[in-house]
Amino acid sequence: MANTKIIVANWKMNPESSEESKKIAVEIKNSIKSFNKNKIVICPPFVFLNEISNIFLKNEKISIGAQDIFVGDGVSHTGEISSEMLKNIGVKYVIIGHSDRRESLDSDSLVREKLFGALKDGFKAILCIGEKERNEHGDHFHEVKGQIESAITKLSKNLIKNLIIAYEPIWAIGKKESEAVKPEDLHEMTIFIRRVASDILGIKEAEKIKILYGGSVTKNNAKEIIEKGNVDGLLIGRESLKTENFIKLIKSANHMDR
Ligand code: 13P
């Protein structure tokens, strides 16, 4: 199982209708039954979570994730979705601190609060980090280090096994596949992420953390990114909604040496 990859589909604010979302989910379910050996996580918008979750009920290879979580106390928070609600419909994963949300809604301290809350409530948490841009001075390493330190410092050891870090450099999101991170730069960054995590949590604990990459991944570059980039999986945006391409992407992740 050491070779099992985690492929996460972040549907963001798509598709627009329940019918379309069910169609995509059923196509994925039917097409990957026979060959998939990876862990697939589908993260639809909140309004479709329940029905998509029903489609994958008792499916060991495909889990459902939410794109955000609310972790405050009490019952009076208009517009929010609680951990309990998510658990009750079978959600197992939660994306936390995606750059779309960090831009206007989620501060570093809120990301930390959500991460601790989600892990404490038993979810597998996908913590998104990543720099806005790169320069020759290497400032992106400082930015990423700050995000990791702010999110995981003092995280208790028993929660680490459910922590996944997704490195999504903002400059690589929503671009052409040729503009995804270069695998060798990704390799360097994953070593750096693990070193920062290890300084905070200790080497043994840091090694348990799965690291994913996200940003303009397609069926064509997925394999190389995983193999040469030294990652445990991928966080996919647009390509996860093009079912045929997404299936090909999962297939290509089945044949890897890493
Ligand atoms: P794209 O794959 O569309 O670039 O989006 C990446 C992303 O933000 C996934 O969370």
mmCIF file of C-alpha atoms and ligand atoms in Angstrom:
data_model
loop_
_atom_site.group_PDB
_atom_site.id
_atom_site.type_symbol
_atom_site.label_atom_id
_atom_site.label_comp_id
_atom_site.label_asym_id
_atom_site.label_seq_id
_atom_site.Cartn_x
_atom_site.Cartn_y
_atom_site.Cartn_z
ATOM 1 C CA MET A 1 0.000 0.000 0.000
ATOM 2 C CA ALA A 2 3.020 2.252 0.274
ATOM 3 C CA ASN A 3 2.526 3.247 -3.328
ATOM 4 C CA THR A 4 -1.087 4.300 -2.952
ATOM 5 C CA LYS A 5 -1.583 7.885 -4.085
ATOM 6 C CA ILE A 6 -4.219 10.314 -2.870
ATOM 7 C CA ILE A 7 -5.968 12.044 -5.751
ATOM 8 C CA VAL A 8 -8.244 14.827 -4.550
ATOM 9 C CA ALA A 9 -10.822 16.451 -6.834
ATOM 10 C CA ASN A 10 -11.605 19.998 -5.734
ATOM 11 C CA TRP A 11 -14.702 20.952 -7.703
ATOM 12 C CA LYS A 12 -14.639 24.472 -6.196
ATOM 13 C CA MET A 13 -17.863 26.284 -7.221
ATOM 14 C CA ASN A 14 -18.786 23.742 -9.959
ATOM 15 C CA PRO A 15 -20.859 22.369 -11.575
ATOM 16 C CA GLU A 16 -23.967 24.545 -11.555
ATOM 17 C CA SER A 17 -26.640 21.894 -11.170
ATOM 18 C CA SER A 18 -27.294 18.842 -9.087
ATOM 19 C CA GLU A 19 -27.899 16.758 -12.249
ATOM 20 C CA GLU A 20 -24.495 17.626 -13.648
ATOM 21 C CA SER A 21 -22.755 16.875 -10.375
ATOM 22 C CA LYS A 22 -24.432 13.460 -10.113
ATOM 23 C CA LYS A 23 -23.562 12.681 -13.721
ATOM 24 C CA ILE A 24 -19.870 13.374 -13.098
ATOM 25 C CA ALA A 25 -19.874 11.336 -9.885
ATOM 26 C CA VAL A 26 -21.592 8.317 -11.447
ATOM 27 C CA GLU A 27 -19.220 8.375 -14.425
ATOM 28 C CA ILE A 28 -16.223 8.420 -12.109
ATOM 29 C CA LYS A 29 -17.669 5.647 -9.975
ATOM 30 C CA ASN A 30 -18.422 3.381 -12.935
ATOM 31 C CA SER A 31 -15.220 3.959 -14.850
ATOM 32 C CA ILE A 32 -12.660 3.494 -12.116
ATOM 33 C CA LYS A 33 -14.215 0.447 -10.446
ATOM 34 C CA SER A 34 -12.073 -2.044 -12.278
ATOM 35 C CA PHE A 35 -8.637 -0.506 -12.197
ATOM 36 C CA ASN A 36 -8.190 2.050 -9.489
ATOM 37 C CA LYS A 37 -5.687 1.322 -6.754
ATOM 38 C CA ASN A 38 -5.414 4.864 -5.472
ATOM 39 C CA LYS A 39 -7.395 6.767 -2.887
ATOM 40 C CA ILE A 40 -9.759 9.185 -4.596
ATOM 41 C CA VAL A 41 -11.390 12.040 -2.701
ATOM 42 C CA ILE A 42 -14.189 14.042 -4.302
ATOM 43 C CA CYS A 43 -14.879 17.495 -2.849
ATOM 44 C CA PRO A 44 -18.105 18.922 -4.314
ATOM 45 C CA PRO A 45 -19.704 22.222 -3.249
ATOM 46 C CA PHE A 46 -21.692 21.977 0.009
ATOM 47 C CA VAL A 47 -25.085 21.940 -1.727
ATOM 48 C CA PHE A 48 -24.251 18.685 -3.551
ATOM 49 C CA LEU A 49 -22.348 16.929 -0.763
ATOM 50 C CA ASN A 50 -25.199 14.800 0.475
ATOM 51 C CA GLU A 51 -26.256 13.378 -2.872
ATOM 52 C CA ILE A 52 -22.687 12.823 -4.053
ATOM 53 C CA SER A 53 -21.900 11.126 -0.773
ATOM 54 C CA ASN A 54 -24.829 8.740 -1.335
ATOM 55 C CA ILE A 55 -23.405 7.757 -4.709
ATOM 56 C CA PHE A 56 -20.125 6.656 -3.104
ATOM 57 C CA LEU A 57 -21.634 5.057 -0.011
ATOM 58 C CA LYS A 58 -19.519 2.112 1.208
ATOM 59 C CA ASN A 59 -17.008 2.693 -1.600
ATOM 60 C CA GLU A 60 -13.604 2.020 -0.052
ATOM 61 C CA LYS A 61 -11.576 3.681 -2.771
ATOM 62 C CA ILE A 62 -13.576 6.881 -3.120
ATOM 63 C CA SER A 63 -14.245 9.220 -0.208
ATOM 64 C CA ILE A 64 -16.026 12.510 0.088
ATOM 65 C CA GLY A 65 -14.461 15.756 1.235
ATOM 66 C CA ALA A 66 -15.784 19.205 2.098
ATOM 67 C CA GLN A 67 -14.142 22.354 0.776
ATOM 68 C CA ASP A 68 -14.244 24.105 4.154
ATOM 69 C CA ILE A 69 -15.466 23.622 7.711
ATOM 70 C CA PHE A 70 -16.850 25.730 10.547
ATOM 71 C CA VAL A 71 -15.393 24.947 13.948
ATOM 72 C CA GLY A 72 -16.884 27.470 16.400
ATOM 73 C CA ASP A 73 -19.105 26.565 19.352
ATOM 74 C CA GLY A 74 -22.849 26.870 19.651
ATOM 75 C CA VAL A 75 -25.736 26.405 17.263
ATOM 76 C CA SER A 76 -26.386 29.949 16.137
ATOM 77 C CA HIS A 77 -24.119 30.645 13.173
ATOM 78 C CA THR A 78 -26.201 31.561 10.182
ATOM 79 C CA GLY A 79 -24.809 30.252 6.931
ATOM 80 C CA GLU A 80 -22.244 27.883 8.466
ATOM 81 C CA ILE A 81 -21.901 24.091 8.205
ATOM 82 C CA SER A 82 -20.802 22.190 11.313
ATOM 83 C CA SER A 83 -18.533 19.175 11.743
ATOM 84 C CA GLU A 84 -21.454 17.088 12.940
ATOM 85 C CA MET A 85 -23.482 17.847 9.810
ATOM 86 C CA LEU A 86 -20.565 16.827 7.624
ATOM 87 C CA LYS A 87 -19.921 13.650 9.597
ATOM 88 C CA ASN A 88 -23.570 12.681 9.459
ATOM 89 C CA ILE A 89 -23.511 12.600 5.658
ATOM 90 C CA GLY A 90 -20.291 10.613 5.467
ATOM 91 C CA VAL A 91 -17.712 13.318 4.814
ATOM 92 C CA LYS A 92 -14.225 12.066 5.733
ATOM 93 C CA TYR A 93 -11.886 14.758 4.389
ATOM 94 C CA VAL A 94 -11.858 18.539 4.681
ATOM 95 C CA ILE A 95 -9.879 21.036 2.611
ATOM 96 C CA ILE A 96 -8.578 23.821 4.845
ATOM 97 C CA GLY A 97 -7.035 27.163 3.934
ATOM 98 C CA HIS A 98 -7.350 26.940 0.165
ATOM 99 C CA SER A 99 -5.821 30.062 -1.402
ATOM 100 C CA ASP A 100 -9.249 31.012 -2.804
ATOM 101 C CA ARG A 101 -10.397 31.377 0.803
ATOM 102 C CA ARG A 102 -7.181 32.769 2.264
ATOM 103 C CA GLU A 103 -7.428 35.642 -0.208
ATOM 104 C CA SER A 104 -10.471 37.179 1.398
ATOM 105 C CA LEU A 105 -11.914 35.019 4.174
ATOM 106 C CA ASP A 106 -9.463 32.832 6.071
ATOM 107 C CA SER A 107 -6.601 34.388 8.036
ATOM 108 C CA ASP A 108 -3.630 32.292 9.224
ATOM 109 C CA SER A 109 -5.156 32.080 12.705
ATOM 110 C CA LEU A 110 -8.541 30.991 11.365
ATOM 111 C CA VAL A 111 -6.826 28.360 9.214
ATOM 112 C CA ARG A 112 -5.087 27.049 12.325
ATOM 113 C CA GLU A 113 -8.346 27.002 14.264
ATOM 114 C CA LYS A 114 -10.088 25.101 11.474
ATOM 115 C CA LEU A 115 -7.200 22.662 11.120
ATOM 116 C CA PHE A 116 -7.094 21.827 14.831
ATOM 117 C CA GLY A 117 -10.897 21.612 14.981
ATOM 118 C CA ALA A 118 -11.217 19.372 11.939
ATOM 119 C CA LEU A 119 -8.503 16.984 13.136
ATOM 120 C CA LYS A 120 -9.951 16.875 16.654
ATOM 121 C CA ASP A 121 -13.336 16.036 15.162
ATOM 122 C CA GLY A 122 -11.838 13.057 13.337
ATOM 123 C CA PHE A 123 -11.537 14.336 9.761
ATOM 124 C CA LYS A 124 -8.542 13.900 7.516
ATOM 125 C CA ALA A 125 -7.508 17.505 6.974
ATOM 126 C CA ILE A 126 -5.930 18.762 3.757
ATOM 127 C CA LEU A 127 -4.042 21.905 4.732
ATOM 128 C CA CYS A 128 -3.346 24.092 1.689
ATOM 129 C CA ILE A 129 -0.199 26.184 1.631
ATOM 130 C CA GLY A 130 1.723 27.908 -1.132
ATOM 131 C CA GLU A 131 3.423 31.140 -2.067
ATOM 132 C CA LYS A 132 1.944 33.922 -4.204
ATOM 133 C CA GLU A 133 5.031 34.205 -6.388
ATOM 134 C CA ARG A 134 8.639 33.144 -6.648
ATOM 135 C CA ASN A 135 11.754 35.280 -6.888
ATOM 136 C CA GLU A 136 15.450 34.587 -7.096
ATOM 137 C CA HIS A 137 15.937 35.430 -3.401
ATOM 138 C CA GLY A 138 13.930 32.371 -2.384
ATOM 139 C CA ASP A 139 11.352 34.391 -0.431
ATOM 140 C CA HIS A 140 8.770 31.728 -1.262
ATOM 141 C CA PHE A 141 10.461 29.392 1.212
ATOM 142 C CA HIS A 142 9.896 31.923 3.999
ATOM 143 C CA GLU A 143 6.266 32.343 3.019
ATOM 144 C CA VAL A 144 5.635 28.601 3.014
ATOM 145 C CA LYS A 145 7.535 28.131 6.271
ATOM 146 C CA GLY A 146 5.410 30.815 7.937
ATOM 147 C CA GLN A 147 2.192 29.153 6.792
ATOM 148 C CA ILE A 148 3.263 25.757 8.107
ATOM 149 C CA GLU A 149 4.497 27.099 11.443
ATOM 150 C CA SER A 150 1.368 29.102 11.986
ATOM 151 C CA ALA A 151 -0.882 26.130 11.201
ATOM 152 C CA ILE A 152 0.756 23.161 12.928
ATOM 153 C CA THR A 153 2.788 24.418 15.882
ATOM 154 C CA LYS A 154 1.659 22.593 19.056
ATOM 155 C CA LEU A 155 -0.458 20.124 17.111
ATOM 156 C CA SER A 156 -0.788 17.082 19.321
ATOM 157 C CA LYS A 157 0.939 13.925 18.148
ATOM 158 C CA ASN A 158 -2.140 11.753 17.985
ATOM 159 C CA LEU A 159 -3.685 14.061 15.363
ATOM 160 C CA ILE A 160 -0.770 14.087 12.949
ATOM 161 C CA LYS A 161 -1.662 10.833 11.200
ATOM 162 C CA ASN A 162 -4.677 12.571 9.666
ATOM 163 C CA LEU A 163 -2.786 15.627 8.475
ATOM 164 C CA ILE A 164 -2.213 16.060 4.744
ATOM 165 C CA ILE A 165 -0.388 19.090 3.385
ATOM 166 C CA ALA A 166 -1.237 20.265 -0.121
ATOM 167 C CA TYR A 167 1.391 22.516 -1.674
ATOM 168 C CA GLU A 168 -0.465 24.763 -4.110
ATOM 169 C CA PRO A 169 1.627 27.713 -5.268
ATOM 170 C CA ILE A 170 -0.859 30.423 -6.194
ATOM 171 C CA TRP A 171 1.032 31.368 -9.364
ATOM 172 C CA ALA A 172 0.470 27.837 -10.704
ATOM 173 C CA ILE A 173 -3.282 27.584 -10.062
ATOM 174 C CA GLY A 174 -5.707 27.935 -12.963
ATOM 175 C CA LYS A 175 -2.988 28.111 -15.615
ATOM 176 C CA LYS A 176 -1.917 26.062 -18.652
ATOM 177 C CA GLU A 177 -0.406 22.663 -17.878
ATOM 178 C CA SER A 178 2.988 23.941 -19.030
ATOM 179 C CA GLU A 179 2.842 26.473 -16.192
ATOM 180 C CA ALA A 180 2.498 23.905 -13.408
ATOM 181 C CA VAL A 181 5.433 23.720 -11.024
ATOM 182 C CA LYS A 182 8.579 22.090 -12.432
ATOM 183 C CA PRO A 183 8.943 18.632 -10.900
ATOM 184 C CA GLU A 184 12.482 19.348 -9.701
ATOM 185 C CA ASP A 185 11.319 22.550 -7.949
ATOM 186 C CA LEU A 186 8.482 20.576 -6.404
ATOM 187 C CA HIS A 187 10.907 17.949 -5.179
ATOM 188 C CA GLU A 188 12.956 20.648 -3.487
ATOM 189 C CA MET A 189 9.826 22.134 -1.917
ATOM 190 C CA THR A 190 8.560 18.807 -0.546
ATOM 191 C CA ILE A 191 11.912 18.228 1.164
ATOM 192 C CA PHE A 192 11.667 21.732 2.597
ATOM 193 C CA ILE A 193 8.083 21.234 3.810
ATOM 194 C CA ARG A 194 9.013 18.024 5.561
ATOM 195 C CA ARG A 195 12.046 19.666 7.150
ATOM 196 C CA VAL A 196 9.951 22.540 8.497
ATOM 197 C CA ALA A 197 7.352 20.070 9.786
ATOM 198 C CA SER A 198 10.101 17.974 11.304
ATOM 199 C CA ASP A 199 11.551 20.976 13.172
ATOM 200 C CA ILE A 200 8.121 21.529 14.696
ATOM 201 C CA LEU A 201 6.863 17.990 15.267
ATOM 202 C CA GLY A 202 9.980 15.802 15.168
ATOM 203 C CA ILE A 203 11.242 13.658 12.294
ATOM 204 C CA LYS A 204 9.163 10.581 13.090
ATOM 205 C CA GLU A 205 5.912 12.509 13.126
ATOM 206 C CA ALA A 206 6.781 14.623 10.073
ATOM 207 C CA GLU A 207 7.342 11.479 8.045
ATOM 208 C CA LYS A 208 3.725 10.469 8.580
ATOM 209 C CA ILE A 209 2.442 13.575 6.800
ATOM 210 C CA LYS A 210 1.300 13.058 3.218
ATOM 211 C CA ILE A 211 2.238 15.854 0.841
ATOM 212 C CA LEU A 212 0.154 16.622 -2.241
ATOM 213 C CA TYR A 213 0.667 19.056 -5.091
ATOM 214 C CA GLY A 214 -2.009 21.204 -6.749
ATOM 215 C CA GLY A 215 -1.916 23.733 -9.587
ATOM 216 C CA SER A 216 -2.646 23.112 -13.278
ATOM 217 C CA VAL A 217 -2.324 19.340 -13.061
ATOM 218 C CA THR A 218 -3.738 17.501 -16.076
ATOM 219 C CA LYS A 219 -3.854 13.968 -17.393
ATOM 220 C CA ASN A 220 -0.616 14.739 -19.243
ATOM 221 C CA ASN A 221 1.615 16.027 -16.467
ATOM 222 C CA ALA A 222 0.232 14.134 -13.441
ATOM 223 C CA LYS A 223 2.539 11.137 -13.647
ATOM 224 C CA GLU A 224 5.721 13.161 -13.974
ATOM 225 C CA ILE A 225 4.682 15.515 -11.193
ATOM 226 C CA ILE A 226 4.106 12.639 -8.787
ATOM 227 C CA GLU A 227 7.153 10.639 -9.774
ATOM 228 C CA LYS A 228 9.728 13.384 -10.047
ATOM 229 C CA GLY A 229 8.088 15.818 -7.659
ATOM 230 C CA ASN A 230 8.277 13.430 -4.703
ATOM 231 C CA VAL A 231 4.626 13.831 -3.684
ATOM 232 C CA ASP A 232 2.051 11.406 -2.288
ATOM 233 C CA GLY A 233 -0.740 12.642 -4.492
ATOM 234 C CA LEU A 234 -2.471 15.535 -6.194
ATOM 235 C CA LEU A 235 -5.129 18.162 -5.586
ATOM 236 C CA ILE A 236 -6.891 18.769 -8.880
ATOM 237 C CA GLY A 237 -9.157 21.644 -9.864
ATOM 238 C CA ARG A 238 -10.446 22.017 -13.431
ATOM 239 C CA GLU A 239 -9.237 18.653 -14.746
ATOM 240 C CA SER A 240 -11.293 16.821 -12.109
ATOM 241 C CA LEU A 241 -14.508 18.059 -13.727
ATOM 242 C CA LYS A 242 -13.591 16.773 -17.185
ATOM 243 C CA THR A 243 -14.474 13.198 -16.407
ATOM 244 C CA GLU A 244 -12.658 11.547 -19.288
ATOM 245 C CA ASN A 245 -9.439 13.391 -18.506
ATOM 246 C CA PHE A 246 -9.787 12.781 -14.788
ATOM 247 C CA ILE A 247 -10.140 9.029 -15.371
ATOM 248 C CA LYS A 248 -7.028 9.071 -17.561
ATOM 249 C CA LEU A 249 -5.208 10.999 -14.867
ATOM 250 C CA ILE A 250 -6.135 8.395 -12.246
ATOM 251 C CA LYS A 251 -5.066 5.636 -14.613
ATOM 252 C CA SER A 252 -1.687 7.256 -15.155
ATOM 253 C CA ALA A 253 -1.244 7.473 -11.374
ATOM 254 C CA ASN A 254 -1.774 3.712 -11.213
ATOM 255 C CA HIS A 255 1.456 3.027 -13.032
ATOM 256 C CA MET A 256 4.104 4.601 -10.964
ATOM 257 C CA ASP A 257 7.385 3.528 -9.532
ATOM 258 C CA ARG A 258 7.312 5.835 -6.566
HETATM 259 P P1 13P B 1 -6.412 23.889 -11.092
HETATM 260 O O1 13P B 1 -6.081 22.411 -11.127
HETATM 261 O O2 13P B 1 -7.642 24.222 -11.855
HETATM 262 O O3 13P B 1 -5.220 24.729 -11.453
HETATM 263 O O4 13P B 1 -6.768 24.229 -9.562
HETATM 264 C C1 13P B 1 -5.900 23.813 -8.578
HETATM 265 C C2 13P B 1 -6.555 23.981 -7.265
HETATM 266 O O5 13P B 1 -6.704 25.091 -6.789
HETATM 267 C C3 13P B 1 -7.058 22.788 -6.589
HETATM 268 O O6 13P B 1 -7.407 23.045 -5.266
#
